[in-house]
Coordinates of C-alpha atoms in Angstrom, one line a residue:
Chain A
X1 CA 30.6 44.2 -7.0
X2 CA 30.9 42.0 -4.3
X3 CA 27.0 41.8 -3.9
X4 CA 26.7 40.9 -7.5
X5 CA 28.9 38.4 -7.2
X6 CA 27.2 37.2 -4.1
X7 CA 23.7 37.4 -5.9
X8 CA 25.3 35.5 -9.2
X9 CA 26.6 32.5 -6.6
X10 CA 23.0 31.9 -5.2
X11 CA 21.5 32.3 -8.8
X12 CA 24.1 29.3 -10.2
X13 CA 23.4 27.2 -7.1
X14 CA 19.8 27.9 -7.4
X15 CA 19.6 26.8 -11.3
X16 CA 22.0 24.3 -10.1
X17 CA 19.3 22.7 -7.8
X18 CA 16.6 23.0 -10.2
X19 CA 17.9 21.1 -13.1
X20 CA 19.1 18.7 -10.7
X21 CA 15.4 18.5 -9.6
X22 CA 14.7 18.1 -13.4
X23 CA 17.2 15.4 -13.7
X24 CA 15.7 13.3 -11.1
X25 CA 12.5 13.7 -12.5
X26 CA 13.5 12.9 -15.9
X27 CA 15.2 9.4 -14.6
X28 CA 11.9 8.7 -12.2
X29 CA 9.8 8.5 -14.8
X30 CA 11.7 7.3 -17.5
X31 CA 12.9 3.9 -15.2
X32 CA 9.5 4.0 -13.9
X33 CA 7.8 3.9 -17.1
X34 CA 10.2 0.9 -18.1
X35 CA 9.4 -0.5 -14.9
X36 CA 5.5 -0.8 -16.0
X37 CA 6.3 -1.7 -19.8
X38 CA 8.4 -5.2 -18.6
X39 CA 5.5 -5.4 -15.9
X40 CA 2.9 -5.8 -18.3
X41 CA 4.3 -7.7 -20.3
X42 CA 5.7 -10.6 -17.7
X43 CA 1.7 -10.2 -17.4
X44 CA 0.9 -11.2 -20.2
X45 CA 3.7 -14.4 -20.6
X46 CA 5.7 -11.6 -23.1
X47 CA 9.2 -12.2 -21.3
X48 CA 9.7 -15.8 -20.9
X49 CA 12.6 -15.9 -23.1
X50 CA 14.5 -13.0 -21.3
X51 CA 13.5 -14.7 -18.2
X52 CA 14.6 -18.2 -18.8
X53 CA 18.1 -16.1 -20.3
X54 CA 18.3 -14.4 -16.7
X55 CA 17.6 -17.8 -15.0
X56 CA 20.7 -19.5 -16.8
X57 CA 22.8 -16.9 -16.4
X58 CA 22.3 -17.0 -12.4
X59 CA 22.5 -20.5 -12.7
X60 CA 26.4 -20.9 -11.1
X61 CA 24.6 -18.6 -8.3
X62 CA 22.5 -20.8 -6.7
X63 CA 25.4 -23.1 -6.2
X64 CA 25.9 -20.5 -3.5
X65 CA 23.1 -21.6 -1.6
X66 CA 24.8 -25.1 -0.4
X67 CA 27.7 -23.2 0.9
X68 CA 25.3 -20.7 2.5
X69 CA 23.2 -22.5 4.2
X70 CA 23.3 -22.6 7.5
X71 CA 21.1 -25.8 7.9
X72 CA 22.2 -27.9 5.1
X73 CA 23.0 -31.2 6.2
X74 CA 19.7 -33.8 5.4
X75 CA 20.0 -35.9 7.9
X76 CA 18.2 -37.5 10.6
X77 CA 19.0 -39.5 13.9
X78 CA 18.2 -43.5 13.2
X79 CA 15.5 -43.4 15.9
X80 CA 13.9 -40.5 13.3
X81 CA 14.0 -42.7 10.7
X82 CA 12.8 -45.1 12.2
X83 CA 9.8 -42.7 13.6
X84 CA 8.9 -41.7 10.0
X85 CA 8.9 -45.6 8.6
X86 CA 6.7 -46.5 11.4
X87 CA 4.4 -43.8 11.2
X88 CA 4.4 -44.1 7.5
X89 CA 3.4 -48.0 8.0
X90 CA 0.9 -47.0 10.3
X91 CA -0.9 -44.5 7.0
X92 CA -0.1 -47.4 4.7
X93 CA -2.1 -50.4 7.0
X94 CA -5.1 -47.9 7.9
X95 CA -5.5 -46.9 4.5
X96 CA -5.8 -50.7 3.4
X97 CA -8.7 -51.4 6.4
X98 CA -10.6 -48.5 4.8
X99 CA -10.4 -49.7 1.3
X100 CA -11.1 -53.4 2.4
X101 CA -13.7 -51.9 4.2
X102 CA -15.0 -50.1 1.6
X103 CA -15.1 -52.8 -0.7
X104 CA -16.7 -55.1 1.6
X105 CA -19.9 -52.3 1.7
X106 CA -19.8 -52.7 -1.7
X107 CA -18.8 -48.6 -2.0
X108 CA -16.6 -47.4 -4.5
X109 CA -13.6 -46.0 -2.7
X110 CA -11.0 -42.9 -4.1
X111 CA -8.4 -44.5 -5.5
X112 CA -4.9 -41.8 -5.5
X113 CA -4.4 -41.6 -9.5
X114 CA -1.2 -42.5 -10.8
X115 CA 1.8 -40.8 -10.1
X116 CA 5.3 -40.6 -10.2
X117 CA 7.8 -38.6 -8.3
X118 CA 10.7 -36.6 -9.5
X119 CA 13.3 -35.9 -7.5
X120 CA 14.3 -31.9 -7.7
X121 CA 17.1 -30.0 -6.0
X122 CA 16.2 -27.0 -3.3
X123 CA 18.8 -24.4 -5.0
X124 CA 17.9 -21.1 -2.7
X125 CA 15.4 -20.5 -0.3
X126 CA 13.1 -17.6 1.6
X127 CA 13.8 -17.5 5.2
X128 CA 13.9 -14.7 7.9
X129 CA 16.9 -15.5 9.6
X130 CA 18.9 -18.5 7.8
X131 CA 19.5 -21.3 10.0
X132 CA 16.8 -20.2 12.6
X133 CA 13.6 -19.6 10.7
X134 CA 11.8 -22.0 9.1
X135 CA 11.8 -21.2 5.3
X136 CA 8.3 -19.6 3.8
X137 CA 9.4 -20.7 0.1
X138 CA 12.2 -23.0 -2.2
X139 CA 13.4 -23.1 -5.6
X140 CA 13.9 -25.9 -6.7
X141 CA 15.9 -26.7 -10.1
X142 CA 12.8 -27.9 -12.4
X143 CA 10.3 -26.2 -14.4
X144 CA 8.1 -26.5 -17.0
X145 CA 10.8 -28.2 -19.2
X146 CA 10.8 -31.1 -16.7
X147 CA 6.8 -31.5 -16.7
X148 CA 6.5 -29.5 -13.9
X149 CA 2.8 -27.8 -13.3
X150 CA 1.5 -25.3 -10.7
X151 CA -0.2 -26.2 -8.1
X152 CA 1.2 -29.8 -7.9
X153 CA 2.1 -31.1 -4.3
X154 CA 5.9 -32.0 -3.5
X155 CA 6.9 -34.6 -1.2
X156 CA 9.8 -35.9 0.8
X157 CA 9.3 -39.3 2.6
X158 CA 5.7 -39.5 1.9
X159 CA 5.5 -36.3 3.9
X160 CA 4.1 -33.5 2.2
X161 CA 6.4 -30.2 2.3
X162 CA 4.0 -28.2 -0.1
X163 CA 2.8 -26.9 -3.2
X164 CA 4.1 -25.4 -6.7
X165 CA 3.4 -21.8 -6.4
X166 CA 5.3 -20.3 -9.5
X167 CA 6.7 -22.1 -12.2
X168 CA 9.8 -20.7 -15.6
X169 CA 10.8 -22.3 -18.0
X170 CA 14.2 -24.4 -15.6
X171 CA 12.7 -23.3 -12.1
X172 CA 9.7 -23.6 -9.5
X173 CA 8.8 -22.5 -6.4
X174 CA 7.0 -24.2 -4.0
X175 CA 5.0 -22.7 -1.1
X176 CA 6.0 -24.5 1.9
X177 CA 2.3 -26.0 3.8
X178 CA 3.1 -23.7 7.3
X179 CA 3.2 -20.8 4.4
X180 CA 0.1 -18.4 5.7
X181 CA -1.6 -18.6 1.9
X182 CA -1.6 -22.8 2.4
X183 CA -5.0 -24.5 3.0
X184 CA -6.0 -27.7 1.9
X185 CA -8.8 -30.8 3.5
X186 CA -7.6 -33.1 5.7
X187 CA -8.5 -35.8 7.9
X188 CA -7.3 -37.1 11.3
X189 CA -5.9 -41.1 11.0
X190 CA -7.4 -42.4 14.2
X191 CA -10.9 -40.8 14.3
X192 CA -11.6 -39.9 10.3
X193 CA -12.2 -36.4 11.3
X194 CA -12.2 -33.8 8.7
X195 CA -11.0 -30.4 8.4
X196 CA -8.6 -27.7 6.6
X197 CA -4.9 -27.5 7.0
X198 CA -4.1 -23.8 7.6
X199 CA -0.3 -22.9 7.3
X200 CA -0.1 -19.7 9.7
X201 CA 3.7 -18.6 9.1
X202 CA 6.7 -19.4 10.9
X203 CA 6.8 -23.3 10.4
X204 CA 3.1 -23.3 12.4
X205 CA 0.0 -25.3 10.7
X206 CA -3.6 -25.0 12.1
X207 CA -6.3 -27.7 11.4
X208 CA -9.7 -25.8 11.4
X209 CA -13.2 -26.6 10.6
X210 CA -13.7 -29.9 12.8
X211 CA -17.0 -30.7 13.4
X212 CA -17.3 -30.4 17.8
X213 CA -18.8 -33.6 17.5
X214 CA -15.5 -35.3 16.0
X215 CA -12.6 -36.7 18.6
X216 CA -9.1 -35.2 18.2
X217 CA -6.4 -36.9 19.9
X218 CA -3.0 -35.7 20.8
X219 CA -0.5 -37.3 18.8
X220 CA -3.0 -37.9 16.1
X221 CA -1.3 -38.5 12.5
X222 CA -3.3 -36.0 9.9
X223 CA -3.0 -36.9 6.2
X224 CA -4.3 -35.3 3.1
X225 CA -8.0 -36.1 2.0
X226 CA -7.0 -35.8 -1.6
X227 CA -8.0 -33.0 -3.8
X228 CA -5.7 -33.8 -7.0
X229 CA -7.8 -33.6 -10.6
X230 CA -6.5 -35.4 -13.5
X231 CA -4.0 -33.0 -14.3
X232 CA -2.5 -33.6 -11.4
X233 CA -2.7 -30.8 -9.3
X234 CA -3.3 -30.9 -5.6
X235 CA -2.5 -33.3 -2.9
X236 CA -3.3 -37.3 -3.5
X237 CA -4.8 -38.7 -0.7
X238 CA -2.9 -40.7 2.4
X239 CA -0.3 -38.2 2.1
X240 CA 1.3 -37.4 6.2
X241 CA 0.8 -33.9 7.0
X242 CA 2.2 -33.4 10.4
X243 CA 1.1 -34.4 14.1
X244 CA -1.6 -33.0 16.7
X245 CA 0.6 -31.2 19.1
X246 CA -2.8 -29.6 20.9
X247 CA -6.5 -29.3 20.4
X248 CA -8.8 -26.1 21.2
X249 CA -12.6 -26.9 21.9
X250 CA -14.5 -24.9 23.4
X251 CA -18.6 -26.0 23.8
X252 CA -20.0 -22.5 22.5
X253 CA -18.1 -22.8 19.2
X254 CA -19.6 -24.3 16.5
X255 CA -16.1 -26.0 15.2
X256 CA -13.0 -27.4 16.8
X257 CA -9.5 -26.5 16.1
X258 CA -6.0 -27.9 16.8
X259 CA -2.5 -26.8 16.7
X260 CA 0.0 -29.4 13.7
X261 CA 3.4 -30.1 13.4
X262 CA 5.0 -31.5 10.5
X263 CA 7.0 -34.4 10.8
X264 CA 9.6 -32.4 8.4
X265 CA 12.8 -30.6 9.7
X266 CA 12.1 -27.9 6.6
X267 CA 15.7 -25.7 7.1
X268 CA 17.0 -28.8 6.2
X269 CA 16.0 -30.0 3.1
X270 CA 17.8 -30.1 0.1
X271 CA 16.1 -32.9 -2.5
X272 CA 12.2 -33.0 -2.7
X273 CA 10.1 -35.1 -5.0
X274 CA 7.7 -33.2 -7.1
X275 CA 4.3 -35.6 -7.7
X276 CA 3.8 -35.5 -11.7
X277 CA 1.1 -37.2 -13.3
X278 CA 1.9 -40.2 -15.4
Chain B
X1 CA 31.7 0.9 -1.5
X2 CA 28.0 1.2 -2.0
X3 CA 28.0 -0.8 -5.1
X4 CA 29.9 -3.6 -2.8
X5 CA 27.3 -3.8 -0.3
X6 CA 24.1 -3.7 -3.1
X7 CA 26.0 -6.6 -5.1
X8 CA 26.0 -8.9 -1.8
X9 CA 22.8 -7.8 -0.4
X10 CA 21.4 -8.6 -3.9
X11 CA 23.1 -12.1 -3.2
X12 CA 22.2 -12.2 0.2
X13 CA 18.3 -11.8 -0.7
X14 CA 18.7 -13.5 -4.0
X15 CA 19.4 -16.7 -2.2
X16 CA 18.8 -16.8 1.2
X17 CA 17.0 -14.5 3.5
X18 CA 13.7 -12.5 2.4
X19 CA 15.0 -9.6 4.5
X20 CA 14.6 -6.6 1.9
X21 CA 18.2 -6.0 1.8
X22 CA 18.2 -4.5 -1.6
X23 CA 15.9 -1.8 -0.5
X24 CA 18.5 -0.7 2.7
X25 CA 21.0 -0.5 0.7
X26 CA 19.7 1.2 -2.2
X27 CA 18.9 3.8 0.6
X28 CA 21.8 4.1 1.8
X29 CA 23.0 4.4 -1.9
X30 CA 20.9 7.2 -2.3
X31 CA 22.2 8.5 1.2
X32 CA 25.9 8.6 0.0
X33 CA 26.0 9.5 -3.8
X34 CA 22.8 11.4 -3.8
X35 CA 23.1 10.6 -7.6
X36 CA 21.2 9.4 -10.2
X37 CA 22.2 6.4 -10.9
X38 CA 20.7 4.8 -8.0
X39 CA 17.6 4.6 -10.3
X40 CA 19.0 2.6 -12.9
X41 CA 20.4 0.4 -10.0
X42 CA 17.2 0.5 -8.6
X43 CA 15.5 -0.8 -11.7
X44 CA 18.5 -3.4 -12.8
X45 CA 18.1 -5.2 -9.1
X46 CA 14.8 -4.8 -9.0
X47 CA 14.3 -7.0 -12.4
X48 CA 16.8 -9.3 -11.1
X49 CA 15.3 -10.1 -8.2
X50 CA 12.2 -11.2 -9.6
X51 CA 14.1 -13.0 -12.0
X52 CA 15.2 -14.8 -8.7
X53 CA 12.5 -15.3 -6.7
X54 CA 10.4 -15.9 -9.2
X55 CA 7.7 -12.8 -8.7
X56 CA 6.3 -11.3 -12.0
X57 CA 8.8 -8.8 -13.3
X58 CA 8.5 -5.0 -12.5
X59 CA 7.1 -5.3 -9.0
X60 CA 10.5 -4.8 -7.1
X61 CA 12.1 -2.1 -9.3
X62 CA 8.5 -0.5 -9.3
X63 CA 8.8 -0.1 -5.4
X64 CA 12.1 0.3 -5.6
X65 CA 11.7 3.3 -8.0
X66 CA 9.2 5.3 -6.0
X67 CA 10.5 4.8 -2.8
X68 CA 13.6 6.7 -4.0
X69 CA 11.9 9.1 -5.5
X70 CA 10.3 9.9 -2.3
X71 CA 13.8 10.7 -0.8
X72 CA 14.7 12.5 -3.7
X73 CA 12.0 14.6 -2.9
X74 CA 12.5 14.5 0.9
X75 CA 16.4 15.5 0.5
X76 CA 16.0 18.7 -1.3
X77 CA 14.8 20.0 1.5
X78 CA 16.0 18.2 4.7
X79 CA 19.1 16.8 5.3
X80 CA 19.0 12.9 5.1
X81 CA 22.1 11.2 6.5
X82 CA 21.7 11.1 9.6
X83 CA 20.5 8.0 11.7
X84 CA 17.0 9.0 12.8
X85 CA 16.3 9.7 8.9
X86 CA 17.6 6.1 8.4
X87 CA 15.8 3.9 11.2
X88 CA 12.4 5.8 10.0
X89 CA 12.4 5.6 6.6
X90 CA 14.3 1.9 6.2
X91 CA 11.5 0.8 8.0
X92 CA 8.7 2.5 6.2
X93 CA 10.3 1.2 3.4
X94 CA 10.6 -2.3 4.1
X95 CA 6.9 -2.7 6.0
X96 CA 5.8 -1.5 2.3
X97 CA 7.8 -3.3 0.6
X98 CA 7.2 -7.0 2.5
X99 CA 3.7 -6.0 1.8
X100 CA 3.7 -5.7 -1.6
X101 CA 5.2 -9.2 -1.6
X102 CA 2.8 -10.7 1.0
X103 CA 5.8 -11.7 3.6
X104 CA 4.5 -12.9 7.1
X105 CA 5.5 -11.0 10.0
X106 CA 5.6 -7.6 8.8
X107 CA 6.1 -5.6 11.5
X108 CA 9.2 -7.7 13.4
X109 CA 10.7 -8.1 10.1
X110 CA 10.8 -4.2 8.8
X111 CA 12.0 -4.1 12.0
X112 CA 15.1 -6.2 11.9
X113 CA 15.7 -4.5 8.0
X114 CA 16.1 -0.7 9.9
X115 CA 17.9 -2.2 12.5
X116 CA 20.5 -3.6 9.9
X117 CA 20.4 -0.2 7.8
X118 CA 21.3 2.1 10.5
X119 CA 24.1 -0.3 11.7
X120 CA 25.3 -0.5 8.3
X121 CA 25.1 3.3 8.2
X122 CA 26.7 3.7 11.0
X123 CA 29.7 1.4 10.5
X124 CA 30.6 3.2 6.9
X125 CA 29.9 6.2 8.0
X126 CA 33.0 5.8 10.2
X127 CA 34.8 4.3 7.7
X128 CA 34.8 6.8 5.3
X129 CA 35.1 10.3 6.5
X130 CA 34.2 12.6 3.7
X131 CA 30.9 9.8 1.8
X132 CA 29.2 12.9 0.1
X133 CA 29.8 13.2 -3.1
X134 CA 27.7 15.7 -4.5
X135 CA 28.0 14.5 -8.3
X136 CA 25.0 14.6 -10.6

């Protein structure tokens, strides 16, 4: 009797276990199948509308992200201001040789098409440890509503800070330039040297691909070459990058490389100016 | 308790840090309630955060799905709260999961995520004597 009941326990327990088994199952592939449904279709531009509903509703949310942050304060010593003007005169007064120069050779030089800025709020950011690491990504608070396109550059203070990586209907995101997926041309102000800006994580920038034969200099201001099409997407040209903080050349390689800095503090950013075509 | 700690590390990751936050704490869901119900949790956050960070949708609660499944499977046979269980898989987890969303750093940050989830484990653990529940 007391066997039986023994034997009747484990059986319950045992059917217990497998329809639990069953039940997990079940719920695995059901919220997995619904999983891949809403995946294809955000593939395919099917759930914009449920997306921009979502975006609205977590609108009050990213209010949060002033009060959060760690870093928020945008603001910068006078003798920094004063570092940026200058440097930014510096851009503005080389530029205008060149072009006079240009002129004077009778060569048609690359005018920057037209653009305007708008000015866009950072609402939440990506960063490892918040006010320590330097954010990989922002949203800001315009999308496509606004005119906003992917892949145009954002600025703040004639400084670039990066890219529009993904764009909804009320909200972007732009892919900060030391972001590891960034690379764009570039050229040195002093010595016209050219090569690619590669972000390599962590707030670091690399400039690559210059020709051993070109002179780096410390200190150097790099600016963007200028890649934007008529839609306006890219970077216009003249734009500050970031700084030479060191240079590695070596004889036997066939190109020269050197470590960047942007002039940009980016933990603390909270306005940026997205470049739209007029 | 545990829905507490998912609804602010969905805040948490929503809007500041890209630790994976969610993914902790939807283990250590699954550690406590051993239920169900972490799958539609799984799949609700999972949406939402791409909603949020603006990823396509499905990727998270795809992951997020799996990997639970993969416990579920793991836990009918082995016992999984205990810390070692934890530190391992919270960091398998999240080195797969900062993958799949090409995060830099990998390694340090998976890293930092285990070393937040077995602290968290171990804080509520003490907190609450008697966590298993055993409800399906």
């Amino acid at each position: 009797m007391k066997d039986n009941r023994i034997v009747s326990l484990r059986l319950s327990g045992y059917n217990r276990s497998v329809r639990r088994g069953q039940d997990t199952f079940f719920y695995f592939l059901l919220f997995l199948f619904l999983s891949f449904i809403i995946y294809l279709l955000s593939a395919t531009d099917g759930l914009q509308s449920v997306r921009t509903i979502i975006e609205k509703s977590f609108a009050p949310l990213y209010g949060l992200y002033s009060v959060l942050n760690f870093s928020s304060k945008q603001s910068e010593t006078a003798l920094q201001k004063e570092n940026r003007e200058l440097i930014k005169k510096l851009v503005d007064q080389t530029e205008l040789r060149k072009e006079n120069q240009a002129l004077k050779d009778q060569f048609e030089s690359s005018l920057s098409l037209p653009f305007h800025l708008m000015p866009a709020k950072v609402i939440a950011t990506s960063v490892f440890i918040p006010g320590v690491s330097i954010p990989e990504s922002f949203i800001l608070d315009k999308g496509l509503a606004n005119g906003v396109k992917k892949g145009v550059g954002v600025i703040f203070k004639d400084t670039v800070v990066g890219k529009i990586g993904e764009v909804t209907q009320h909200l972007s995101k732009i892919e900060v330039i030391t972001n590891k997926s960034s690379s764009f041309a570039v050229f040195t102000l002093s010595s016209n040297a050219l090569g690619i800006i590669k972000g390599g994580g962590n707030g670091e920038m690399t400039l690559e691909n210059v020709l051993l034969s070109e002179n780096l200099s410390i200190e150097d201001i790099v600016v963007t070459k200028g890649d934007s099409n008529k839609g306006g997407v890219g970077y216009p040209k003249g734009l500050i990058v970031g700084k030479i903080l060191s240079i590695d050349k070596k004889p036997s390689s066939l190109f020269q490389s050197a470590k960047v800095k942007s002039l940009l503090d980016f933990s603390r950013l909270s306005t940026v100016f997205i470049i739209i075509n007029k | 308790m545990v829905w507490v700690l998912l609804v602010t590390a969905f805040f948490l990751e929503g809007i500041i840090t890209s630790l994976p936050l969610i993914l902790t704490s939807l283990l250590l869901f699954f550690t406590y309630r051993r239920s169900n119900r972490v799958f539609l949790a799984a799949f609700g956050v999972g949406i939402l955060i791409d909603v949020l960070k603006l990823r396509q949708l499905g990727i998270s609660s795809t992951y997020y799905i799996i990997f639970l499944f993969l416990v579920s499977l793991y836990e009918r046979k082995f016992e999984i709260k205990t810390i070692p269980f934890v530190i391992i898989v919270s960091f398998l987890g999240s080195l797969g999961y900062l993958a799949l969303v090409n995060s830099s750093e990998i390694l340090f940050r998976a890293l930092v995520s285990s070393i937040l989830a077995v602290t968290t484990f171990h804080v509520t653990a003490n907190l609450f004597r008697n966590p298993i529940r055993s409800r399906f």
